[in-house]
PDB file of C-alpha atoms and ligand atoms in Angstrom:
ATOM      1  CA  UNK A   1     -13.957   9.397 -21.771  1.00 55.00           C
ATOM      2  CA  UNK A   2     -10.251   9.416 -20.672  1.00 49.00           C
ATOM      3  CA  UNK A   3      -7.670   9.631 -23.402  1.00 56.00           C
ATOM      4  CA  UNK A   4      -3.840   9.607 -23.173  1.00 58.00           C
ATOM      5  CA  UNK A   5      -4.132  13.411 -22.625  1.00 72.00           C
ATOM      6  CA  UNK A   6      -5.171  12.870 -18.952  1.00 90.00           C
ATOM      7  CA  UNK A   7      -2.875  14.858 -16.806  1.00 96.00           C
ATOM      8  CA  UNK A   8      -1.963  14.444 -13.105  1.00 98.00           C
ATOM      9  CA  UNK A   9      -2.210  17.452 -10.802  1.00 98.00           C
ATOM     10  CA  UNK A  10      -1.992  18.249  -7.057  1.00 98.00           C
ATOM     11  CA  UNK A  11      -5.374  18.063  -5.612  1.00 98.00           C
ATOM     12  CA  UNK A  12      -7.004  21.283  -4.420  1.00 98.00           C
ATOM     13  CA  UNK A  13      -9.907  21.911  -1.956  1.00 98.00           C
ATOM     14  CA  UNK A  14     -12.215  22.937  -4.869  1.00 98.00           C
ATOM     15  CA  UNK A  15     -11.688  19.305  -6.338  1.00 98.00           C
ATOM     16  CA  UNK A  16     -13.308  17.700  -3.349  1.00 98.00           C
ATOM     17  CA  UNK A  17     -16.998  17.552  -4.699  1.00 98.00           C
ATOM     18  CA  UNK A  18     -15.904  15.868  -7.980  1.00 98.00           C
ATOM     19  CA  UNK A  19     -13.607  13.536  -6.101  1.00 98.00           C
ATOM     20  CA  UNK A  20     -16.464  12.623  -3.644  1.00 98.00           C
ATOM     21  CA  UNK A  21     -18.675  11.739  -6.733  1.00 98.00           C
ATOM     22  CA  UNK A  22     -16.047   9.250  -8.023  1.00 98.00           C
ATOM     23  CA  UNK A  23     -15.447   7.952  -4.561  1.00 98.00           C
ATOM     24  CA  UNK A  24     -19.305   7.220  -4.059  1.00 98.00           C
ATOM     25  CA  UNK A  25     -19.347   5.355  -7.291  1.00 97.00           C
ATOM     26  CA  UNK A  26     -16.302   3.223  -6.482  1.00 97.00           C
ATOM     27  CA  UNK A  27     -16.869   2.015  -2.983  1.00 93.00           C
ATOM     28  CA  UNK A  28     -19.701   0.465  -0.860  1.00 89.00           C
ATOM     29  CA  UNK A  29     -18.530   2.452   2.080  1.00 90.00           C
ATOM     30  CA  UNK A  30     -17.115   5.646   0.496  1.00 95.00           C
ATOM     31  CA  UNK A  31     -15.234   8.355   2.454  1.00 96.00           C
ATOM     32  CA  UNK A  32     -17.512  11.371   2.962  1.00 97.00           C
ATOM     33  CA  UNK A  33     -16.428  14.889   1.847  1.00 98.00           C
ATOM     34  CA  UNK A  34     -15.265  15.707   5.390  1.00 98.00           C
ATOM     35  CA  UNK A  35     -12.864  12.794   5.434  1.00 98.00           C
ATOM     36  CA  UNK A  36     -11.630  13.775   1.882  1.00 98.00           C
ATOM     37  CA  UNK A  37     -10.978  17.311   3.061  1.00 98.00           C
ATOM     38  CA  UNK A  38      -9.128  16.172   6.126  1.00 98.00           C
ATOM     39  CA  UNK A  39      -6.930  13.888   4.152  1.00 98.00           C
ATOM     40  CA  UNK A  40      -6.084  16.811   1.783  1.00 98.00           C
ATOM     41  CA  UNK A  41      -5.348  19.092   4.662  1.00 98.00           C
ATOM     42  CA  UNK A  42      -3.176  16.538   6.419  1.00 97.00           C
ATOM     43  CA  UNK A  43      -1.237  15.384   3.356  1.00 97.00           C
ATOM     44  CA  UNK A  44      -1.522  18.120   0.726  1.00 97.00           C
ATOM     45  CA  UNK A  45       1.608  16.984  -1.050  1.00 97.00           C
ATOM     46  CA  UNK A  46       0.276  13.393  -1.524  1.00 98.00           C
ATOM     47  CA  UNK A  47      -3.154  13.860  -2.867  1.00 98.00           C
ATOM     48  CA  UNK A  48      -3.365  13.821  -6.662  1.00 98.00           C
ATOM     49  CA  UNK A  49      -6.185  14.061  -9.245  1.00 98.00           C
ATOM     50  CA  UNK A  50      -6.084  12.977 -13.055  1.00 98.00           C
ATOM     51  CA  UNK A  51      -7.952  15.538 -15.370  1.00 98.00           C
ATOM     52  CA  UNK A  52      -9.196  15.005 -18.751  1.00 96.00           C
ATOM     53  CA  UNK A  53     -10.811  17.831 -20.769  1.00 93.00           C
ATOM     54  CA  UNK A  54     -11.048  19.807 -17.558  1.00 92.00           C
ATOM     55  CA  UNK A  55     -13.019  17.120 -15.741  1.00 97.00           C
ATOM     56  CA  UNK A  56     -11.605  14.945 -12.726  1.00 98.00           C
ATOM     57  CA  UNK A  57     -11.459  11.316 -13.798  1.00 98.00           C
ATOM     58  CA  UNK A  58      -9.524   9.782 -10.938  1.00 98.00           C
ATOM     59  CA  UNK A  59      -7.671  10.470  -7.695  1.00 98.00           C
ATOM     60  CA  UNK A  60      -5.220   8.969  -5.291  1.00 98.00           C
ATOM     61  CA  UNK A  61      -4.678   9.981  -1.646  1.00 98.00           C
ATOM     62  CA  UNK A  62      -1.527   8.995   0.205  1.00 98.00           C
ATOM     63  CA  UNK A  63       0.586  10.037   3.166  1.00 98.00           C
ATOM     64  CA  UNK A  64       4.181   9.655   4.248  1.00 96.00           C
ATOM     65  CA  UNK A  65       4.482   7.776   7.597  1.00 94.00           C
ATOM     66  CA  UNK A  66       7.523   7.841   9.724  1.00 92.00           C
ATOM     67  CA  UNK A  67       7.766   4.960  12.339  1.00 89.00           C
ATOM     68  CA  UNK A  68      11.020   6.603  13.704  1.00 91.00           C
ATOM     69  CA  UNK A  69      12.930   3.796  12.222  1.00 91.00           C
ATOM     70  CA  UNK A  70      11.711   3.952   8.657  1.00 91.00           C
ATOM     71  CA  UNK A  71       9.842   6.219   6.337  1.00 95.00           C
ATOM     72  CA  UNK A  72       7.234   4.761   4.167  1.00 97.00           C
ATOM     73  CA  UNK A  73       4.341   5.811   1.835  1.00 98.00           C
ATOM     74  CA  UNK A  74       0.860   4.743   2.501  1.00 98.00           C
ATOM     75  CA  UNK A  75      -1.765   4.816  -0.266  1.00 98.00           C
ATOM     76  CA  UNK A  76      -5.020   5.500   1.524  1.00 98.00           C
ATOM     77  CA  UNK A  77      -7.507   5.791  -1.349  1.00 98.00           C
ATOM     78  CA  UNK A  78      -7.522   5.478  -5.115  1.00 98.00           C
ATOM     79  CA  UNK A  79     -10.344   5.421  -7.549  1.00 98.00           C
ATOM     80  CA  UNK A  80     -10.969   5.970 -11.317  1.00 98.00           C
ATOM     81  CA  UNK A  81     -14.245   7.027 -12.647  1.00 98.00           C
ATOM     82  CA  UNK A  82     -15.978   3.739 -13.831  1.00 98.00           C
ATOM     83  CA  UNK A  83     -16.353   4.959 -17.513  1.00 97.00           C
ATOM     84  CA  UNK A  84     -12.504   5.899 -17.507  1.00 97.00           C
ATOM     85  CA  UNK A  85     -10.993   2.636 -16.138  1.00 97.00           C
ATOM     86  CA  UNK A  86      -8.683   0.468 -18.207  1.00 97.00           C
ATOM     87  CA  UNK A  87      -6.850   3.370 -19.894  1.00 96.00           C
ATOM     88  CA  UNK A  88      -3.837   3.798 -17.658  1.00 97.00           C
ATOM     89  CA  UNK A  89      -5.341   6.586 -15.500  1.00 98.00           C
ATOM     90  CA  UNK A  90      -4.943   4.519 -12.254  1.00 98.00           C
ATOM     91  CA  UNK A  91      -1.348   3.453 -13.041  1.00 98.00           C
ATOM     92  CA  UNK A  92      -0.373   7.144 -13.789  1.00 98.00           C
ATOM     93  CA  UNK A  93      -1.865   8.224 -10.473  1.00 98.00           C
ATOM     94  CA  UNK A  94      -0.005   5.611  -8.575  1.00 98.00           C
ATOM     95  CA  UNK A  95       3.291   6.334 -10.315  1.00 98.00           C
ATOM     96  CA  UNK A  96       3.073  10.013  -9.568  1.00 98.00           C
ATOM     97  CA  UNK A  97       2.290   9.369  -5.806  1.00 98.00           C
ATOM     98  CA  UNK A  98       5.226   6.745  -5.667  1.00 98.00           C
ATOM     99  CA  UNK A  99       7.570   9.466  -7.031  1.00 98.00           C
ATOM    100  CA  UNK A 100       6.335  11.797  -4.279  1.00 98.00           C
ATOM    101  CA  UNK A 101       7.103   9.206  -1.803  1.00 98.00           C
ATOM    102  CA  UNK A 102      10.501   8.613  -3.010  1.00 97.00           C
ATOM    103  CA  UNK A 103      11.159  12.161  -2.933  1.00 96.00           C
ATOM    104  CA  UNK A 104      10.188  12.330   0.547  1.00 95.00           C
ATOM    105  CA  UNK A 105      12.694   9.454   1.469  1.00 95.00           C
ATOM    106  CA  UNK A 106      10.319   6.475   1.636  1.00 97.00           C
ATOM    107  CA  UNK A 107      11.781   3.092   1.516  1.00 96.00           C
ATOM    108  CA  UNK A 108       8.672   1.536  -0.069  1.00 97.00           C
ATOM    109  CA  UNK A 109       4.840   1.798  -0.060  1.00 98.00           C
ATOM    110  CA  UNK A 110       2.116   0.089   1.748  1.00 98.00           C
ATOM    111  CA  UNK A 111      -1.583  -0.227   1.219  1.00 98.00           C
ATOM    112  CA  UNK A 112      -4.573  -2.180   2.308  1.00 97.00           C
ATOM    113  CA  UNK A 113      -7.276  -3.699  -0.058  1.00 97.00           C
ATOM    114  CA  UNK A 114     -10.425  -5.721   0.678  1.00 96.00           C
ATOM    115  CA  UNK A 115      -9.871  -9.476   0.232  1.00 97.00           C
ATOM    116  CA  UNK A 116     -12.963  -9.382  -2.042  1.00 96.00           C
ATOM    117  CA  UNK A 117     -11.630  -6.661  -4.250  1.00 97.00           C
ATOM    118  CA  UNK A 118      -9.624  -8.993  -6.547  1.00 97.00           C
ATOM    119  CA  UNK A 119      -9.585  -6.471  -9.443  1.00 97.00           C
ATOM    120  CA  UNK A 120      -7.654  -3.935  -7.483  1.00 98.00           C
ATOM    121  CA  UNK A 121      -5.302  -6.644  -6.161  1.00 98.00           C
ATOM    122  CA  UNK A 122      -4.544  -7.443  -9.823  1.00 98.00           C
ATOM    123  CA  UNK A 123      -4.115  -3.924 -10.597  1.00 98.00           C
ATOM    124  CA  UNK A 124      -1.469  -3.494  -7.746  1.00 98.00           C
ATOM    125  CA  UNK A 125       0.303  -6.777  -8.865  1.00 98.00           C
ATOM    126  CA  UNK A 126       0.721  -5.143 -12.255  1.00 98.00           C
ATOM    127  CA  UNK A 127       2.204  -2.070 -10.435  1.00 98.00           C
ATOM    128  CA  UNK A 128       4.788  -4.307  -8.632  1.00 97.00           C
ATOM    129  CA  UNK A 129       3.039  -4.788  -5.310  1.00 98.00           C
ATOM    130  CA  UNK A 130       3.028  -8.072  -3.298  1.00 98.00           C
ATOM    131  CA  UNK A 131       0.798  -9.464  -0.567  1.00 97.00           C
ATOM    132  CA  UNK A 132       2.586  -9.337   2.730  1.00 97.00           C
ATOM    133  CA  UNK A 133      -0.281 -10.310   5.140  1.00 95.00           C
ATOM    134  CA  UNK A 134      -3.860 -10.290   5.911  1.00 97.00           C
ATOM    135  CA  UNK A 135      -5.533  -8.234   8.707  1.00 95.00           C
ATOM    136  CA  UNK A 136      -8.828  -9.782   9.973  1.00 95.00           C
ATOM    137  CA  UNK A 137     -11.944  -7.643  10.171  1.00 94.00           C
ATOM    138  CA  UNK A 138     -10.117  -4.462   9.063  1.00 93.00           C
ATOM    139  CA  UNK A 139     -13.136  -2.952   7.474  1.00 91.00           C
ATOM    140  CA  UNK A 140     -16.315  -1.695   9.114  1.00 85.00           C
ATOM    141  CA  UNK A 141     -18.395  -4.714   7.698  1.00 87.00           C
ATOM    142  CA  UNK A 142     -15.661  -7.001   9.247  1.00 91.00           C
ATOM    143  CA  UNK A 143     -14.184  -7.773   5.838  1.00 93.00           C
ATOM    144  CA  UNK A 144     -10.395  -8.758   5.938  1.00 96.00           C
ATOM    145  CA  UNK A 145      -7.794  -6.513   4.394  1.00 96.00           C
ATOM    146  CA  UNK A 146      -4.919  -7.840   2.243  1.00 98.00           C
ATOM    147  CA  UNK A 147      -1.922  -5.738   3.093  1.00 98.00           C
ATOM    148  CA  UNK A 148       0.389  -5.057  -0.063  1.00 98.00           C
ATOM    149  CA  UNK A 149       3.665  -3.621  -0.253  1.00 98.00           C
ATOM    150  CA  UNK A 150       6.300  -2.408  -2.900  1.00 98.00           C
ATOM    151  CA  UNK A 151       9.962  -1.731  -1.833  1.00 97.00           C
ATOM    152  CA  UNK A 152      12.004   0.983  -3.816  1.00 95.00           C
ATOM    153  CA  UNK A 153      15.434  -0.014  -4.956  1.00 78.00           C
ATOM    154  CA  UNK A 154      17.820   2.728  -5.433  1.00 65.00           C
TER     155      UNK A 154
HETATM  156  C1  COA B 201      -8.306  -0.213  -9.349  1.00 95.71           C
HETATM  157  C2  COA B 201      -8.440   0.997 -10.280  1.00 95.71           C
HETATM  158  C3  COA B 201      -8.010   2.299  -9.703  1.00 95.71           C
HETATM  159  C4  COA B 201      -7.632   0.623 -11.522  1.00 95.71           C
HETATM  160  O1  COA B 201      -7.593   1.917 -12.330  1.00 95.71           O
HETATM  161  P1  COA B 201      -7.401   1.843 -13.916  1.00 95.71           P
HETATM  162  O2  COA B 201      -7.297   3.154 -14.403  1.00 95.71           O
HETATM  163  O3  COA B 201      -8.640   1.004 -14.460  1.00 95.71           O
HETATM  164  O4  COA B 201      -6.145   0.958 -14.152  1.00 95.71           O
HETATM  165  P2  COA B 201      -5.045   1.068 -15.393  1.00 95.71           P
HETATM  166  O5  COA B 201      -5.875   1.164 -16.554  1.00 95.71           O
HETATM  167  O6  COA B 201      -4.129   2.059 -15.078  1.00 95.71           O
HETATM  168  O7  COA B 201      -4.470  -0.415 -15.231  1.00 95.71           O
HETATM  169  C5  COA B 201      -3.055  -0.647 -14.984  1.00 95.71           C
HETATM  170  C6  COA B 201      -2.797  -2.079 -15.227  1.00 95.71           C
HETATM  171  O8  COA B 201      -3.616  -2.742 -14.183  1.00 95.71           O
HETATM  172  C7  COA B 201      -4.363  -3.863 -14.820  1.00 95.71           C
HETATM  173  N1  COA B 201      -5.806  -3.802 -14.341  1.00 95.71           N
HETATM  174  C8  COA B 201      -6.392  -2.641 -13.928  1.00 95.71           C
HETATM  175  N2  COA B 201      -7.695  -3.145 -13.355  1.00 95.71           N
HETATM  176  C9  COA B 201      -7.581  -4.453 -13.372  1.00 95.71           C
HETATM  177  C10 COA B 201      -8.470  -5.514 -13.049  1.00 95.71           C
HETATM  178  N3  COA B 201      -9.882  -5.184 -12.435  1.00 95.71           N
HETATM  179  N4  COA B 201      -8.224  -6.718 -13.174  1.00 95.71           N
HETATM  180  C11 COA B 201      -7.083  -7.074 -13.868  1.00 95.71           C
HETATM  181  N5  COA B 201      -6.158  -6.177 -14.190  1.00 95.71           N
HETATM  182  C12 COA B 201      -6.425  -4.914 -14.026  1.00 95.71           C
HETATM  183  C13 COA B 201      -4.470  -3.235 -16.292  1.00 95.71           C
HETATM  184  O9  COA B 201      -4.796  -4.237 -17.239  1.00 95.71           O
HETATM  185  C14 COA B 201      -3.136  -2.575 -16.605  1.00 95.71           C
HETATM  186  O10 COA B 201      -2.269  -3.648 -16.935  1.00 95.71           O
HETATM  187  P3  COA B 201      -1.139  -3.395 -18.044  1.00 95.71           P
HETATM  188  O11 COA B 201      -0.144  -2.644 -17.438  1.00 95.71           O
HETATM  189  O12 COA B 201      -0.850  -4.902 -18.381  1.00 95.71           O
HETATM  190  O13 COA B 201      -1.835  -2.734 -19.185  1.00 95.71           O
HETATM  191  C15 COA B 201      -9.905   1.095 -10.830  1.00 95.71           C
HETATM  192  O14 COA B 201     -10.327  -0.203 -11.271  1.00 95.71           O
HETATM  193  C16 COA B 201     -10.989   1.547  -9.654  1.00 95.71           C
HETATM  194  O15 COA B 201     -11.183   2.755  -9.563  1.00 95.71           O
HETATM  195  N6  COA B 201     -11.579   0.552  -8.882  1.00 95.71           N
HETATM  196  C17 COA B 201     -12.509   0.939  -7.899  1.00 95.71           C
HETATM  197  C18 COA B 201     -11.870   1.402  -6.691  1.00 95.71           C
HETATM  198  C19 COA B 201     -10.816   0.427  -6.053  1.00 95.71           C
HETATM  199  O16 COA B 201     -10.980  -0.653  -6.027  1.00 95.71           O
HETATM  200  N7  COA B 201      -9.644   1.091  -5.634  1.00 95.71           N
HETATM  201  C20 COA B 201      -8.610   0.482  -5.049  1.00 95.71           C
HETATM  202  C21 COA B 201      -8.948   0.181  -3.642  1.00 95.71           C
HETATM  203  S1  COA B 201      -7.509  -0.204  -2.714  1.00 95.71           S
END
């Protein structure tokens, strides 16, 4: 069970099996370990885990994107172990990643979420994100994605 003592750390390659286990419990089309390893290798500074009593209870994987005109953060994956949800772990992970994006010069953050994943949409609303548009057939099963954004104000 997660308690307020959950702490946030940069992810390490040795964390991947535990992360993959949470990923499998969270999504119908989970990233496999290879994809998780690749995300960590590509964006090692923007992949965080939450630990509680030595166990990983959640993770967030992001990346800084530079369009040439603007730098923004992209939340690519986020999940909390089912038995540890509703205790602030997801919020803590997202805030830590947002801090990293801000330090990297991002103007804001973007993410995609399944139209059917209304729980996650409500979570992101609570975190200050707004829907900006829908991308048709974004996912492998042709489900649409809601694109949500949050702008930093300095
Ligand atoms: C979405 C998810 C990461 C949220 O993590 P969590 O640790 O349960 O969230 P928190 O406890 O930090 O909640 C933060 C706030 O969001 C709200 N919230 C969280 N999940 C919610 C839900 N399903 N419905 C409504 N509100 C929700 C909380 O009530 C809390 O609000 P508060 O600030 O008023 O207290 C988690 O539910 C999860 O892993 N879901 C499955 C994977 C997933 O959908 N990932 C996102 C894909 S884009």
